[in-house]
Amino acid sequence: VAASLRKRFGQRVRELRNALGESQEAFADRCGFARTYMSRIERGGANPSLDAIETLATGLKVDVEALFVNAPTTTSRKAASKRSDG
Amino acid sequence: VAASLRKRFGQRVRELRNALGESQEAFADRCGFARTYMSRIERGGANPSLDAIETLATGLKVDVEALFVNAPTTTSRKAASKRSDG
């Protein structure tokens, strides 16, 4: 179960980062994380702490909660933002 | 910022635990966490990992996402569950 949440979380981070059009390396640098750590996060290998999760959310410009919403990939940015379109 | 998320997270855990009518000690035991660790989580002192967050959500019978929703205390259980009342 833990592995599954890690994987879903990592995929979500990757989706949102891709939606920002940023490379994994540039995003890692901006978060102040080692590039290898960011790679492990996105692949579901790392077990990030609450503080690290907050850093990721801030870097991705979404609420922390948005990192745990299982939204379709194609609409991830929309789903992650506050819905204002009804 | 990190301290603030930790505090909000801890308060949310406490709210949901109280809504289940369970003591902090009983809940810690059920999660397999040290009681002192659970106390620190609820007070916002601990920095729980993604795996620990999942254990908490499972123990509280909510989706992980519900731990990050800022719902009013009095309606926390309702807000944390899937809404089925429209």
CSV table of C-alpha atoms in Angstrom, one decimal:
chain,number,residue,atom,x,y,z
A,1,VAL,CA,0.0,0.0,0.0
A,2,ALA,CA,2.8,2.4,0.9
A,3,ALA,CA,4.6,1.8,-2.4
A,4,SER,CA,1.4,2.5,-4.3
A,5,LEU,CA,0.9,5.9,-2.6
A,6,ARG,CA,4.5,6.7,-3.2
A,7,LYS,CA,4.1,5.9,-6.9
A,8,ARG,CA,0.9,7.8,-7.3
A,9,PHE,CA,2.5,10.8,-5.5
A,10,GLY,CA,5.5,10.7,-7.7
A,11,GLN,CA,3.5,10.5,-10.8
A,12,ARG,CA,1.5,13.5,-9.7
A,13,VAL,CA,4.6,15.5,-9.0
A,14,ARG,CA,5.9,14.6,-12.5
A,15,GLU,CA,2.6,15.5,-14.1
A,16,LEU,CA,2.5,18.9,-12.5
A,17,ARG,CA,6.1,19.6,-13.2
A,18,ASN,CA,5.6,18.7,-16.9
A,19,ALA,CA,2.6,20.9,-16.9
A,20,LEU,CA,4.9,23.7,-15.9
A,21,GLY,CA,7.2,22.8,-18.7
A,22,GLU,CA,10.2,22.4,-16.4
A,23,SER,CA,12.9,19.7,-16.5
A,24,GLN,CA,13.3,17.4,-13.6
A,25,GLU,CA,16.8,18.8,-13.0
A,26,ALA,CA,15.7,22.4,-13.1
A,27,PHE,CA,12.8,21.7,-10.7
A,28,ALA,CA,15.1,19.8,-8.3
A,29,ASP,CA,17.5,22.8,-8.3
A,30,ARG,CA,14.7,25.2,-7.7
A,31,CYS,CA,13.4,23.1,-4.7
A,32,GLY,CA,16.9,22.9,-3.3
A,33,PHE,CA,16.7,19.1,-3.6
A,34,ALA,CA,19.4,16.8,-5.0
A,35,ARG,CA,18.6,15.7,-8.6
A,36,THR,CA,18.9,12.1,-7.6
A,37,TYR,CA,16.4,12.6,-4.8
A,38,MET,CA,13.9,14.3,-7.1
A,39,SER,CA,14.3,11.4,-9.5
A,40,ARG,CA,13.5,8.9,-6.7
A,41,ILE,CA,10.5,11.0,-5.6
A,42,GLU,CA,9.0,10.9,-9.1
A,43,ARG,CA,9.7,7.2,-9.5
A,44,GLY,CA,8.1,6.4,-6.1
A,45,GLY,CA,11.3,5.3,-4.5
A,46,ALA,CA,11.7,8.1,-2.0
A,47,ASN,CA,9.6,8.6,1.2
A,48,PRO,CA,9.4,12.4,1.4
A,49,SER,CA,8.6,14.1,4.6
A,50,LEU,CA,5.8,16.6,5.2
A,51,ASP,CA,8.3,19.4,4.9
A,52,ALA,CA,9.6,18.1,1.6
A,53,ILE,CA,6.0,17.6,0.4
A,54,GLU,CA,5.3,21.3,1.2
A,55,THR,CA,8.4,22.3,-0.7
A,56,LEU,CA,7.2,20.3,-3.7
A,57,ALA,CA,3.8,21.9,-3.6
A,58,THR,CA,5.1,25.4,-3.3
A,59,GLY,CA,7.5,24.7,-6.2
A,60,LEU,CA,4.6,23.4,-8.3
A,61,LYS,CA,2.4,26.3,-7.4
A,62,VAL,CA,-0.4,24.1,-6.1
A,63,ASP,CA,-2.0,23.4,-2.7
A,64,VAL,CA,-0.5,20.4,-0.9
A,65,GLU,CA,-3.9,18.7,-1.2
A,66,ALA,CA,-3.6,18.8,-5.0
A,67,LEU,CA,-0.6,16.4,-4.8
A,68,PHE,CA,-3.0,13.7,-3.5
A,69,VAL,CA,-5.8,14.2,-5.9
A,70,ASN,CA,-6.0,11.5,-8.5
A,71,ALA,CA,-6.8,13.6,-11.6
A,72,PRO,CA,-6.5,12.5,-15.2
A,73,THR,CA,-3.1,13.4,-16.6
A,74,THR,CA,-4.5,15.5,-19.4
A,75,THR,CA,-6.3,17.8,-17.1
A,76,SER,CA,-4.0,17.7,-14.1
A,77,ARG,CA,-3.2,21.4,-14.1
A,78,LYS,CA,-6.9,22.3,-14.1
A,79,ALA,CA,-7.8,19.8,-11.5
A,80,ALA,CA,-4.9,20.9,-9.3
A,81,SER,CA,-5.9,24.5,-9.3
A,82,LYS,CA,-8.8,25.9,-7.5
A,83,ARG,CA,-11.8,25.3,-9.8
A,84,SER,CA,-13.3,28.6,-10.8
A,85,ASP,CA,-15.2,27.4,-13.8
A,86,GLY,CA,-18.1,26.0,-12.0
B,1,VAL,CA,5.8,27.9,6.3
B,2,ALA,CA,6.8,24.3,7.1
B,3,ALA,CA,5.8,24.8,10.8
B,4,SER,CA,2.4,26.0,9.7
B,5,LEU,CA,1.7,23.0,7.5
B,6,ARG,CA,2.8,20.7,10.3
B,7,LYS,CA,0.5,22.4,12.7
B,8,ARG,CA,-2.5,22.3,10.4
B,9,PHE,CA,-1.8,18.7,9.5
B,10,GLY,CA,-1.5,17.8,13.2
B,11,GLN,CA,-4.7,19.6,14.0
B,12,ARG,CA,-6.5,17.7,11.2
B,13,VAL,CA,-5.3,14.4,12.5
B,14,ARG,CA,-6.5,15.3,16.0
B,15,GLU,CA,-9.9,16.4,14.7
B,16,LEU,CA,-10.4,13.2,12.7
B,17,ARG,CA,-9.2,11.1,15.6
B,18,ASN,CA,-11.6,12.8,18.0
B,19,ALA,CA,-14.4,12.3,15.5
B,20,LEU,CA,-13.7,8.6,15.8
B,21,GLY,CA,-13.9,8.9,19.6
B,22,GLU,CA,-10.5,7.4,20.0
B,23,SER,CA,-7.8,8.4,22.5
B,24,GLN,CA,-4.4,9.6,21.2
B,25,GLU,CA,-2.8,6.6,22.9
B,26,ALA,CA,-5.2,4.0,21.5
B,27,PHE,CA,-4.8,5.5,18.0
B,28,ALA,CA,-1.0,5.5,18.3
B,29,ASP,CA,-1.1,1.9,19.3
B,30,ARG,CA,-3.4,1.0,16.4
B,31,CYS,CA,-1.1,2.8,13.9
B,32,GLY,CA,2.0,1.1,15.4
B,33,PHE,CA,3.5,4.4,16.3
B,34,ALA,CA,5.1,5.4,19.6
B,35,ARG,CA,2.7,7.4,21.7
B,36,THR,CA,5.3,10.2,22.0
B,37,TYR,CA,5.5,10.3,18.2
B,38,MET,CA,1.8,10.6,17.8
B,39,SER,CA,1.7,13.4,20.4
B,40,ARG,CA,4.4,15.3,18.4
B,41,ILE,CA,2.5,14.7,15.1
B,42,GLU,CA,-0.7,16.2,16.6
B,43,ARG,CA,1.2,19.1,18.1
B,44,GLY,CA,2.9,19.8,14.8
B,45,GLY,CA,6.4,19.0,16.1
B,46,ALA,CA,7.0,15.9,14.0
B,47,ASN,CA,7.8,15.8,10.3
B,48,PRO,CA,6.0,12.6,9.2
B,49,SER,CA,7.0,10.8,6.0
B,50,LEU,CA,4.6,9.9,3.2
B,51,ASP,CA,4.5,6.3,4.5
B,52,ALA,CA,3.6,7.6,8.0
B,53,ILE,CA,0.9,9.9,6.5
B,54,GLU,CA,-0.6,7.0,4.7
B,55,THR,CA,-0.7,5.0,7.9
B,56,LEU,CA,-2.5,7.9,9.6
B,57,ALA,CA,-5.0,8.2,6.8
B,58,THR,CA,-5.7,4.5,6.8
B,59,GLY,CA,-6.1,4.5,10.6
B,60,LEU,CA,-8.5,7.5,10.4
B,61,LYS,CA,-10.4,5.8,7.6
B,62,VAL,CA,-10.0,8.8,5.2
B,63,ASP,CA,-8.3,9.4,1.9
B,64,VAL,CA,-4.8,10.9,2.3
B,65,GLU,CA,-6.1,14.0,0.6
B,66,ALA,CA,-8.6,14.6,3.4
B,67,LEU,CA,-5.7,15.2,5.8
B,68,PHE,CA,-4.8,18.3,3.8
B,69,VAL,CA,-8.2,19.8,3.4
B,70,ASN,CA,-8.8,22.7,5.8
B,71,ALA,CA,-12.3,21.9,6.9
B,72,PRO,CA,-14.1,23.5,9.8
B,73,THR,CA,-13.6,21.5,12.9
B,74,THR,CA,-17.3,21.0,13.6
B,75,THR,CA,-17.9,19.4,10.2
B,76,SER,CA,-14.5,17.7,9.8
B,77,ARG,CA,-15.9,14.1,9.5
B,78,LYS,CA,-18.4,15.1,6.9
B,79,ALA,CA,-15.8,17.0,4.9
B,80,ALA,CA,-13.3,14.2,5.2
B,81,SER,CA,-15.6,11.6,3.8
B,82,LYS,CA,-16.7,11.4,0.3
B,83,ARG,CA,-19.7,13.7,0.0
B,84,SER,CA,-22.8,11.8,-0.9
B,85,ASP,CA,-25.4,14.3,0.2
B,86,GLY,CA,-25.0,16.6,-2.8
